Short mmCIF file of C-alpha atoms in Angstrom, two decimals:
data_model
loop_
_atom_site.label_atom_id
_atom_site.label_comp_id
_atom_site.label_asym_id
_atom_site.label_seq_id
_atom_site.Cartn_x
_atom_site.Cartn_y
_atom_site.Cartn_z
CA MET J 1 10.44 53.41 47.60
CA GLU J 2 9.23 51.18 50.37
CA HIS J 3 8.43 47.61 49.38
CA HIS J 4 5.27 47.27 51.43
CA ASP J 5 3.45 49.78 49.23
CA TYR J 6 3.36 47.17 46.46
CA ASP J 7 2.73 44.05 48.49
CA PHE J 8 -0.57 43.47 46.71
CA LEU J 9 1.33 42.80 43.46
CA GLU J 10 1.41 39.15 44.51
CA ALA J 11 -2.17 38.96 43.20
CA ASN J 12 -1.10 40.24 39.78
CA PRO J 13 -2.42 37.78 37.15
CA PHE J 14 0.55 38.53 34.86
CA ALA J 15 3.22 37.95 37.50
CA ASP J 16 5.48 34.91 37.41
CA ALA J 17 5.04 32.26 40.04
CA VAL J 18 7.34 32.33 43.04
CA SER J 19 10.23 29.94 42.60
CA SER J 20 10.14 26.44 44.04
CA THR J 21 13.17 27.27 46.14
CA SER J 22 11.07 29.60 48.24
CA SER J 23 8.45 26.88 48.58
CA SER J 24 10.94 24.32 49.85
CA THR J 25 12.26 26.84 52.33
CA ARG J 26 8.78 27.29 53.77
CA HIS J 27 8.43 23.49 54.22
CA ARG J 28 11.68 23.38 56.22
CA ALA J 29 10.61 26.26 58.46
CA PRO J 30 9.08 24.09 61.28
CA GLN J 31 12.51 22.59 61.92
CA GLU J 32 13.92 26.00 62.84
CA SER J 33 13.61 27.73 66.17
CA GLN J 34 11.16 30.59 66.65
CA GLU J 35 14.04 33.03 67.18
CA GLU J 36 15.74 32.00 63.91
CA ARG J 37 12.49 32.38 61.98
CA GLU J 38 11.96 35.87 63.39
CA GLU J 39 15.50 36.89 62.45
CA GLN J 40 15.05 35.59 58.88
CA GLU J 41 11.72 37.33 58.54
CA GLU J 42 13.25 40.61 59.70
CA GLU J 43 16.07 40.25 57.14
CA ARG J 44 13.57 39.67 54.34
CA LYS J 45 11.60 42.78 55.29
CA THR J 46 14.66 44.99 55.45
CA PRO J 47 15.37 46.39 51.99
CA THR J 48 18.90 46.18 50.69
CA PRO J 49 20.42 49.67 50.71
CA PRO J 50 21.51 50.99 47.31
CA PRO J 51 25.25 50.98 46.64
CA ALA J 52 27.13 54.16 47.41
CA VAL J 53 27.76 56.41 44.45
CA ASP J 54 31.40 57.13 43.65
CA THR J 55 31.57 60.88 43.14
CA THR J 56 34.78 60.54 41.07
CA GLU J 57 33.27 58.09 38.62
CA LEU J 58 32.36 60.67 35.99
CA ASN J 59 35.73 62.42 36.20
CA ASP J 60 37.57 59.11 35.84
CA ARG J 61 35.47 58.11 32.85
CA LEU J 62 35.98 61.42 31.12
CA LYS J 63 39.71 61.29 31.81
CA ASP J 64 40.04 57.80 30.31
CA LEU J 65 37.94 58.53 27.22
CA ASP J 66 39.51 57.33 24.00
CA LEU J 67 36.86 58.54 21.61
CA ASP J 68 36.80 57.65 17.93
CA PRO J 69 37.64 60.82 15.96
CA THR J 70 35.50 59.68 13.03
CA LEU J 71 32.35 60.02 15.15
CA GLN J 72 30.98 56.68 13.94
CA ARG J 73 28.58 56.03 16.83
CA SER J 74 24.94 56.01 15.80
CA PRO J 75 22.22 57.86 17.75
CA GLU J 76 20.86 54.51 18.96
CA GLU J 77 23.94 54.12 21.15
CA TYR J 78 22.88 57.25 22.98
CA THR J 79 19.14 56.57 23.07
CA SER J 80 18.54 52.84 23.46
CA GLN J 81 17.70 52.23 27.11
CA ALA J 82 16.50 48.64 26.78
CA GLU J 83 19.38 47.17 28.76
CA THR J 84 19.49 49.85 31.45
CA LEU J 85 15.77 49.54 32.15
CA GLU J 86 15.64 45.77 32.52
CA ILE J 87 13.43 44.63 35.38
CA PRO J 88 15.46 42.92 38.13
CA GLN J 89 15.17 39.15 38.20
CA SER J 90 13.82 39.01 41.73
CA GLY J 91 10.56 38.03 43.38
CA SER J 92 7.67 37.66 40.95
CA ARG J 93 8.77 40.39 38.56
CA PRO J 94 9.21 39.13 34.97
CA TYR J 95 11.83 40.34 32.54
CA PHE J 96 10.91 42.77 29.75
CA LYS J 97 12.85 44.31 26.88
CA VAL J 98 10.82 46.59 24.62
CA THR J 99 12.02 48.47 21.54
CA VAL J 100 10.23 50.68 19.02
CA GLN J 101 11.68 50.23 15.52
CA ASP J 102 11.35 50.88 11.80
CA PRO J 103 8.95 53.84 11.52
CA GLN J 104 7.13 53.75 8.15
CA LYS J 105 4.77 56.26 6.55
CA VAL J 106 1.56 54.57 5.36
CA GLY J 107 -1.82 55.69 4.02
CA ASP J 108 -2.86 58.18 1.38
CA THR J 109 -2.31 61.93 1.40
CA ILE J 110 -5.33 62.63 3.63
CA ASN J 111 -4.95 59.72 6.07
CA ALA J 112 -1.17 59.39 6.09
CA HIS J 113 0.42 58.36 9.39
CA ILE J 114 3.53 56.70 10.82
CA VAL J 115 3.46 53.06 11.89
CA TYR J 116 6.09 51.67 14.28
CA LYS J 117 7.16 48.12 14.99
CA VAL J 118 7.00 47.37 18.72
CA LYS J 119 9.20 44.41 19.63
CA THR J 120 8.84 42.79 23.07
CA GLU J 121 11.02 40.14 24.69
CA THR J 122 9.79 38.73 28.00
CA ASN J 123 9.80 35.62 30.17
CA SER J 124 6.31 36.30 31.53
CA PRO J 125 4.05 33.21 31.15
CA ALA J 126 1.10 35.55 30.54
CA PHE J 127 2.39 36.26 27.01
CA ARG J 128 1.82 33.84 24.14
CA SER J 129 5.45 33.98 23.08
CA SER J 130 8.76 35.09 24.55
CA GLU J 131 9.15 37.46 21.59
CA THR J 132 6.41 39.42 19.84
CA VAL J 133 6.41 42.10 17.13
CA VAL J 134 3.33 44.24 16.46
CA ALA J 135 2.58 47.36 14.40
CA ARG J 136 1.31 50.42 16.29
CA ARG J 137 0.66 54.05 15.38
CA TYR J 138 0.85 57.11 17.63
CA ARG J 139 -2.82 57.10 18.64
CA ASP J 140 -2.40 53.49 19.87
CA PHE J 141 0.31 54.64 22.27
CA LEU J 142 -1.96 57.46 23.40
CA TRP J 143 -4.78 54.95 23.96
CA LEU J 144 -2.48 52.88 26.16
CA TYR J 145 -1.52 55.95 28.21
CA ASN J 146 -5.17 56.92 28.73
CA GLN J 147 -6.14 53.37 29.71
CA LEU J 148 -3.31 53.00 32.21
CA THR J 149 -4.03 56.40 33.74
CA ALA J 150 -7.75 55.71 34.06
CA GLY J 151 -7.30 52.18 35.37
CA ASN J 152 -4.54 52.95 37.89
CA PRO J 153 -5.61 56.05 39.87
CA GLY J 154 -2.72 57.53 41.80
CA VAL J 155 -0.02 55.94 39.64
CA ILE J 156 2.32 58.26 37.74
CA VAL J 157 2.04 56.75 34.25
CA PRO J 158 5.03 57.48 31.98
CA PRO J 159 3.69 59.89 29.34
CA VAL J 160 3.77 59.67 25.56
CA PRO J 161 5.20 62.58 23.53
CA GLU J 162 2.84 65.39 22.59
CA LYS J 163 0.79 65.42 19.42
CA HIS J 164 2.05 67.58 16.54
CA ALA J 165 0.13 68.46 13.41
CA LEU J 166 2.97 70.17 11.51
CA GLY J 167 6.22 68.52 10.44
CA ARG J 168 5.18 65.11 11.73
CA PHE J 169 6.61 63.30 8.70
CA GLN J 170 10.02 64.97 8.78
CA GLU J 171 12.79 62.47 9.40
CA GLU J 172 14.21 64.27 12.43
CA PHE J 173 10.79 64.55 14.10
CA VAL J 174 9.88 60.91 13.39
CA GLU J 175 13.13 59.69 14.93
CA SER J 176 12.69 61.95 17.95
CA ARG J 177 9.16 60.63 18.50
CA ARG J 178 10.33 57.02 18.08
CA ILE J 179 12.90 57.51 20.81
CA ALA J 180 10.33 59.10 23.15
CA LEU J 181 7.78 56.33 22.52
CA GLU J 182 10.40 53.65 23.18
CA ARG J 183 11.46 55.35 26.39
CA CYS J 184 7.81 55.58 27.47
CA LEU J 185 7.20 51.84 26.96
CA GLN J 186 10.42 50.87 28.69
CA LYS J 187 9.44 52.87 31.77
CA ILE J 188 5.95 51.38 31.75
CA VAL J 189 7.17 47.77 31.72
CA SER J 190 9.67 48.58 34.48
CA HIS J 191 6.94 50.02 36.73
CA PRO J 192 5.88 47.55 39.47
CA MET J 193 2.19 48.47 39.15
CA LEU J 194 1.92 48.70 35.37
CA TYR J 195 3.88 45.82 33.86
CA GLY J 196 1.00 43.40 34.52
CA ASP J 197 -1.84 45.63 33.34
CA PRO J 198 -4.15 43.77 30.89
CA ASP J 199 -4.27 46.77 28.54
CA LEU J 200 -0.47 46.75 28.30
CA LYS J 201 -0.55 43.07 27.39
CA VAL J 202 -3.11 43.78 24.66
CA PHE J 203 -0.96 46.61 23.33
CA LEU J 204 2.26 44.60 23.26
CA GLU J 205 1.05 41.37 21.67
CA SER J 206 -2.45 41.62 20.17
CA GLU J 207 -2.71 41.03 16.43
CA SER J 208 -6.34 42.23 16.43
CA PHE J 209 -5.60 45.34 18.44
CA ASN J 210 -8.46 47.58 17.27
CA THR J 211 -11.05 44.92 18.16
CA GLU J 212 -9.54 44.14 21.55
CA LYS J 213 -9.09 47.75 22.59
CA LYS J 214 -12.77 48.46 21.87
CA ARG J 215 -13.74 45.44 23.95
CA SER J 216 -11.43 46.60 26.74
CA GLN J 217 -13.09 50.01 26.76
CA SER J 218 -16.59 48.52 26.80
CA LEU J 219 -15.73 46.30 29.78
CA ALA J 220 -14.20 49.14 31.77
CA SER J 221 -16.51 50.84 34.26
CA PRO J 222 -17.23 54.57 33.86
CA ALA J 223 -15.71 55.22 37.27
CA ALA J 224 -12.45 53.71 36.14
CA HIS J 225 -12.16 56.33 33.42
CA ALA J 226 -13.09 59.28 35.62
CA PRO J 227 -9.55 60.76 35.82
CA LEU J 228 -9.61 61.57 32.11
CA SER J 229 -13.00 62.60 30.81
CA ALA J 230 -16.46 61.37 29.96
CA SER J 231 -15.39 61.51 26.31
CA SER J 232 -14.44 58.36 24.49
CA THR J 233 -10.80 57.41 24.73
CA THR J 234 -10.80 56.37 21.09
CA THR J 235 -12.19 59.69 20.01
CA SER J 236 -9.62 61.55 22.06
CA SER J 237 -6.86 59.50 20.48
CA ASP J 238 -8.07 60.35 17.00
CA THR J 239 -8.80 64.05 17.37
CA GLY J 240 -6.62 65.35 20.12
CA GLY J 241 -5.94 63.14 23.13
CA VAL J 242 -3.26 65.50 24.35
CA SER J 243 -5.82 68.31 24.48
CA LEU J 244 -7.98 66.01 26.57
CA MET J 245 -5.05 65.47 28.91
CA MET J 246 -4.48 69.20 29.17
CA ARG J 247 -8.13 69.77 30.04
CA SER J 248 -7.77 67.19 32.77
CA PHE J 249 -4.73 69.04 34.08
CA GLY J 250 -6.79 72.22 34.21
CA GLU J 251 -9.63 70.48 36.01
CA SER J 252 -7.16 69.27 38.62
CA LEU J 253 -6.16 72.85 39.35
CA PHE J 254 -9.72 74.05 40.04
CA PRO J 255 -11.71 71.09 41.42
CA ASN J 256 -15.12 71.64 42.95
CA LYS J 257 -15.53 71.56 46.72
CA PHE J 258 -11.92 70.68 47.48
CA VAL J 259 -9.47 72.58 49.62
CA GLU J 260 -6.09 70.92 50.24
CA THR J 261 -5.55 70.49 53.97
CA ASP J 262 -2.57 68.08 53.80
CA GLU J 263 0.57 70.19 54.10
CA TRP J 264 2.67 67.48 52.44
CA PHE J 265 0.58 67.51 49.26
CA ALA J 266 0.36 71.30 49.24
CA SER J 267 4.15 71.52 49.55
CA LYS J 268 4.68 68.94 46.80
CA LYS J 269 2.35 70.77 44.46
CA ASN J 270 4.31 73.99 44.95
CA GLN J 271 7.57 72.13 44.37
CA LEU J 272 6.24 70.60 41.15
CA ASP J 273 5.03 73.98 39.91
CA GLY J 274 8.50 75.41 40.55
CA LEU J 275 10.24 72.44 38.93
CA GLU J 276 8.03 72.67 35.85
CA SER J 277 8.82 76.36 35.47
CA GLN J 278 12.55 75.69 35.80
CA LEU J 279 12.47 72.80 33.32
CA LYS J 280 10.58 74.87 30.76
CA GLY J 281 13.17 77.62 31.09
CA LEU J 282 15.97 75.08 30.71
CA LEU J 283 14.26 73.50 27.70
CA LYS J 284 13.98 76.90 26.06
CA SER J 285 17.70 77.49 26.63
CA ILE J 286 18.67 74.10 25.20
CA GLU J 287 16.49 74.73 22.16
CA GLY J 288 18.30 78.06 21.74
CA VAL J 289 21.68 76.32 21.92
CA VAL J 290 20.59 73.76 19.32
CA ARG J 291 19.29 76.49 17.05
CA GLN J 292 22.51 78.50 17.40
CA ARG J 293 24.67 75.45 16.63
CA LYS J 294 22.74 74.89 13.41
CA GLU J 295 22.96 78.58 12.51
CA LEU J 296 26.69 78.52 13.23
CA GLY J 297 27.03 75.51 10.92
CA MET J 298 25.24 77.39 8.16
CA ALA J 299 27.39 80.48 8.76
CA VAL J 300 30.72 78.63 8.55
CA ALA J 301 29.51 76.78 5.44
CA ASP J 302 28.65 80.12 3.80
CA PHE J 303 32.04 81.41 4.87
CA GLY J 304 33.69 78.43 3.19
CA GLU J 305 31.65 78.88 0.02
CA SER J 306 32.67 82.54 -0.20
CA MET J 307 36.34 81.51 -0.28
CA ILE J 308 35.98 79.42 -3.44
CA PRO J 309 35.67 82.38 -5.88
CA LEU J 310 38.51 84.14 -4.07
CA ALA J 311 40.73 81.06 -4.34
CA SER J 312 39.92 80.73 -8.04
CA ALA J 313 40.84 84.36 -8.75
CA GLU J 314 44.01 84.36 -6.63
CA LEU J 315 47.18 84.41 -8.77
CA ASN J 316 49.44 83.18 -5.98
CA ARG J 317 49.17 79.40 -6.11
CA ASN J 318 50.10 78.83 -2.47
CA LEU J 319 47.55 81.32 -1.21
CA SER J 320 44.92 79.87 -3.53
CA THR J 321 45.60 76.41 -2.10
CA HIS J 322 45.36 77.77 1.46
CA LEU J 323 41.95 79.26 0.71
CA THR J 324 40.71 76.10 -0.97
CA ILE J 325 41.72 73.89 1.98
CA LEU J 326 40.22 76.37 4.45
CA SER J 327 36.97 76.32 2.49
CA ASP J 328 36.82 72.51 2.73
CA VAL J 329 37.49 72.68 6.47
CA GLN J 330 34.62 75.12 6.99
CA LYS J 331 32.22 72.85 5.08
CA GLN J 332 33.21 69.90 7.23
CA MET J 333 32.84 72.08 10.32
CA LYS J 334 29.17 72.57 9.43
CA GLU J 335 28.58 68.81 9.66
CA LEU J 336 30.23 68.71 13.08
CA HIS J 337 28.03 71.52 14.41
CA ASN J 338 24.92 69.78 13.07
CA GLN J 339 25.95 66.48 14.66
CA GLN J 340 26.54 68.16 18.01
CA ALA J 341 23.15 69.87 17.79
CA HIS J 342 21.59 66.45 17.18
CA TYR J 343 23.32 64.93 20.21
CA ASP J 344 22.20 67.88 22.34
CA ILE J 345 18.65 66.89 21.47
CA LEU J 346 19.24 63.19 22.14
CA THR J 347 20.79 63.80 25.55
CA LEU J 348 19.52 66.85 27.43
CA GLU J 349 16.52 68.04 25.43
CA HIS J 350 14.75 64.66 25.41
CA THR J 351 15.16 64.21 29.16
CA ILE J 352 13.96 67.72 30.00
CA ASP J 353 10.94 67.41 27.72
CA GLU J 354 10.10 63.98 29.18
CA TYR J 355 10.07 65.28 32.75
CA ILE J 356 7.88 68.23 31.84
CA ARG J 357 5.37 65.68 30.54
CA ILE J 358 5.81 63.51 33.64
CA ILE J 359 4.77 66.46 35.79
CA GLY J 360 1.56 66.49 33.75
CA SER J 361 1.05 62.82 34.67
CA ILE J 362 1.64 63.67 38.32
CA ARG J 363 -1.13 66.24 38.13
CA LEU J 364 -3.44 63.56 36.77
CA ALA J 365 -2.53 61.39 39.78
CA PHE J 366 -3.33 64.34 42.06
CA ASN J 367 -6.63 64.74 40.21
CA ALA J 368 -7.48 61.09 40.92
CA ARG J 369 -6.93 61.75 44.63
CA ILE J 370 -9.23 64.77 44.49
CA LYS J 371 -11.95 62.72 42.80
CA ALA J 372 -11.58 60.03 45.45
CA TYR J 373 -11.96 62.66 48.17
CA GLN J 374 -15.05 64.08 46.49
CA ALA J 375 -16.53 60.58 46.27
CA PHE J 376 -15.83 60.14 49.99
CA GLN J 377 -17.54 63.45 50.78
CA GLN J 378 -20.52 62.47 48.68
CA ALA J 379 -20.77 59.09 50.39
CA GLU J 380 -20.51 60.75 53.80
CA ALA J 381 -23.28 63.21 52.92
CA GLU J 382 -25.46 60.35 51.69
CA LEU J 383 -24.88 58.50 54.97
CA HIS J 384 -25.98 61.53 57.01
CA LYS J 385 -29.05 61.82 54.82
CA LYS J 386 -29.94 58.17 55.40
CA GLN J 387 -29.37 58.50 59.16
CA THR J 388 -31.61 61.55 59.32
CA SER J 389 -34.35 59.71 57.45
CA LEU J 390 -34.04 56.75 59.81
CA GLU J 391 -34.47 58.99 62.85
CA ARG J 392 -37.69 60.40 61.41
CA ILE J 393 -39.28 57.01 60.73
CA LYS J 394 -41.73 56.02 63.45
CA LYS J 395 -43.09 52.77 62.06
CA LYS J 396 -41.03 49.76 63.06
CA GLU J 397 -41.78 47.87 59.84
CA ARG J 398 -40.03 50.63 57.84
CA GLN J 399 -37.14 51.02 60.27
CA ALA J 400 -35.54 47.69 59.29
CA ALA J 401 -35.34 48.66 55.61
CA ALA J 402 -34.07 52.15 56.50
CA GLN J 403 -31.45 50.68 58.81
CA GLN J 404 -30.28 48.44 55.98
CA GLU J 405 -29.87 51.49 53.76
CA VAL J 406 -27.89 53.21 56.51
CA ASN J 407 -25.60 50.19 56.85
CA GLU J 408 -25.03 50.07 53.09
CA ALA J 409 -24.34 53.81 52.96
CA ASN J 410 -21.92 53.48 55.85
CA GLN J 411 -20.10 50.67 54.04
CA ARG J 412 -19.84 52.77 50.89
CA MET J 413 -18.45 55.66 52.92
CA ILE J 414 -15.85 53.39 54.53
CA GLU J 415 -14.81 52.06 51.11
CA CYS J 416 -14.53 55.57 49.66
CA GLN J 417 -12.50 56.72 52.65
CA ARG J 418 -10.20 53.72 52.30
CA GLU J 419 -9.77 54.40 48.58
CA PHE J 420 -8.85 58.03 49.26
CA THR J 421 -6.34 56.97 51.91
CA ASP J 422 -4.83 54.29 49.64
CA ILE J 423 -4.48 56.69 46.70
CA SER J 424 -2.84 59.27 48.97
CA LYS J 425 -0.30 56.70 50.19
CA LEU J 426 0.29 55.49 46.65
CA ILE J 427 0.98 59.00 45.36
CA LYS J 428 3.52 59.58 48.12
CA SER J 429 5.25 56.33 47.17
CA GLU J 430 5.11 57.27 43.48
CA LEU J 431 6.67 60.67 44.14
CA ASP J 432 9.51 59.00 46.03
CA ARG J 433 10.07 56.88 42.93
CA PHE J 434 9.84 59.99 40.74
CA ASP J 435 12.52 61.81 42.76
CA LYS J 436 14.87 58.84 42.56
CA ASP J 437 14.37 58.33 38.81
CA LYS J 438 14.80 62.06 38.17
CA VAL J 439 18.24 62.10 39.77
CA GLU J 440 19.39 59.03 37.84
CA ASP J 441 17.97 60.15 34.49
CA PHE J 442 19.43 63.65 34.64
CA ARG J 443 22.79 62.38 35.84
CA ASP J 444 22.89 59.96 32.92
CA SER J 445 21.82 62.66 30.46
CA VAL J 446 24.45 65.13 31.65
CA GLU J 447 27.13 62.45 31.45
CA ARG J 448 26.19 61.54 27.88
CA PHE J 449 26.02 65.23 26.98
CA LEU J 450 29.56 65.77 28.29
CA CYS J 451 30.83 62.73 26.40
CA SER J 452 29.32 64.02 23.16
CA MET J 453 30.82 67.48 23.78
CA ILE J 454 34.29 66.02 24.32
CA GLU J 455 33.97 63.94 21.16
CA HIS J 456 32.84 67.03 19.24
CA GLN J 457 35.79 69.10 20.45
CA LYS J 458 38.20 66.32 19.51
CA GLN J 459 36.70 66.33 16.03
CA VAL J 460 37.18 70.08 15.73
CA ILE J 461 40.82 69.82 16.83
CA THR J 462 41.47 66.96 14.40
CA LEU J 463 39.95 68.96 11.58
CA TRP J 464 42.15 72.01 12.21
CA GLU J 465 45.24 69.82 12.59
CA SER J 466 44.50 68.37 9.16
CA TYR J 467 44.47 71.92 7.78
CA PHE J 468 47.94 72.67 9.15
CA GLU J 469 49.26 69.32 7.92
CA GLN J 470 48.04 70.03 4.38
CA THR J 471 49.42 73.57 4.32
CA ALA J 472 52.73 72.93 6.10
CA GLY J 473 54.52 72.10 2.86
CA LEU J 474 53.23 75.22 1.21
CA VAL J 475 54.68 77.39 3.95
CA ASP J 476 58.07 75.71 3.56
CA GLU J 477 58.14 76.47 -0.19
CA ASN J 478 57.92 80.18 0.54
#
């Protein structure tokens, strides 16, 4: 992503001040020659190229794996991305580390919901403390997503997981949602245009969140919330914000009075449609694999259980012992299959599902561009109307007022045109960022998936070796 697209971040009220070292360098500048200053300026403008990727890295890591056969690693070791998503300590970008912890069910039977602890560590002077912990529920995360999307047209806002009415208190679902919410926040604070958003600050540190979010909504202009809906954001969070998002996606597909003439955007839209279809197919396949692993675990456990009566009835002691040990092995095998199914979800399934939702956010960004274009068209039509009225006015005393209206309409048209152009440039920059993140995220997910598969296979081998070790003596007695 090119750096100049975010040059206006210097005005960010939540950004750290530029270091004094840079200030002292500027004071020494007059002592340097004009040629030296031009060379230094050119070096600062030239972005540092990313390091080359070693294509043998994954093979070397897999070859050197010395995995613990007891499979003691917790899911957090696979899912916590707080360190990998740290914001670089450069320029005016502050450091953030955000985690979502300790989900707890609260409320009565009718109003029961899950509350999460959101812990934030930062060196930003905009925050009251370097470490804050607040309690947030799912609809608060959804509120944040809606606010960021409405207040930052053209930005691809990292999406929250979808709303589910059934099974939302099951332990596996709660943990899966916690991981997705944590990943969402970590990507938001690492985004150069979102980490300083006032609504994000309210979400991360406010102890009177419900009061402040209502005030934030009342201060926001209606135009700022145009990308979502005329409906209240709070209402959408309570009764189906995801449905609101989906309606917005649909509106972006069939906007009024808009025909895409930019080949780049038309091509990108087709690419995203194809990618979404491919990801949904891949997600369905992964879900099938997870389901089959769990079914296989149940099948081998049933197989082991069926051996117990046979072992009890067997008169040959050695054969009875063989069957008993084999039954125990099959029961342990079930746990291994269930663990591998869980790691499949933590690695590949989460990433695939996240990027399907990100494509939805991209469509909202496209929708913001369409609305900006429609506003430009409307302003242009209003300008023509004012110009026509001016031409028809014969009295000089009325011409001055009409000319003023024409000038104001022309200024509005210029501003709308500039906004449309800026949003278009921003979306292109955001899609470059999306493509880069997609490669890195999927590469990381595949690598972790392979590591978990290797560890699983080592567990299976160890389990069968233990069977032969326990039965070796019995064979010798025969």
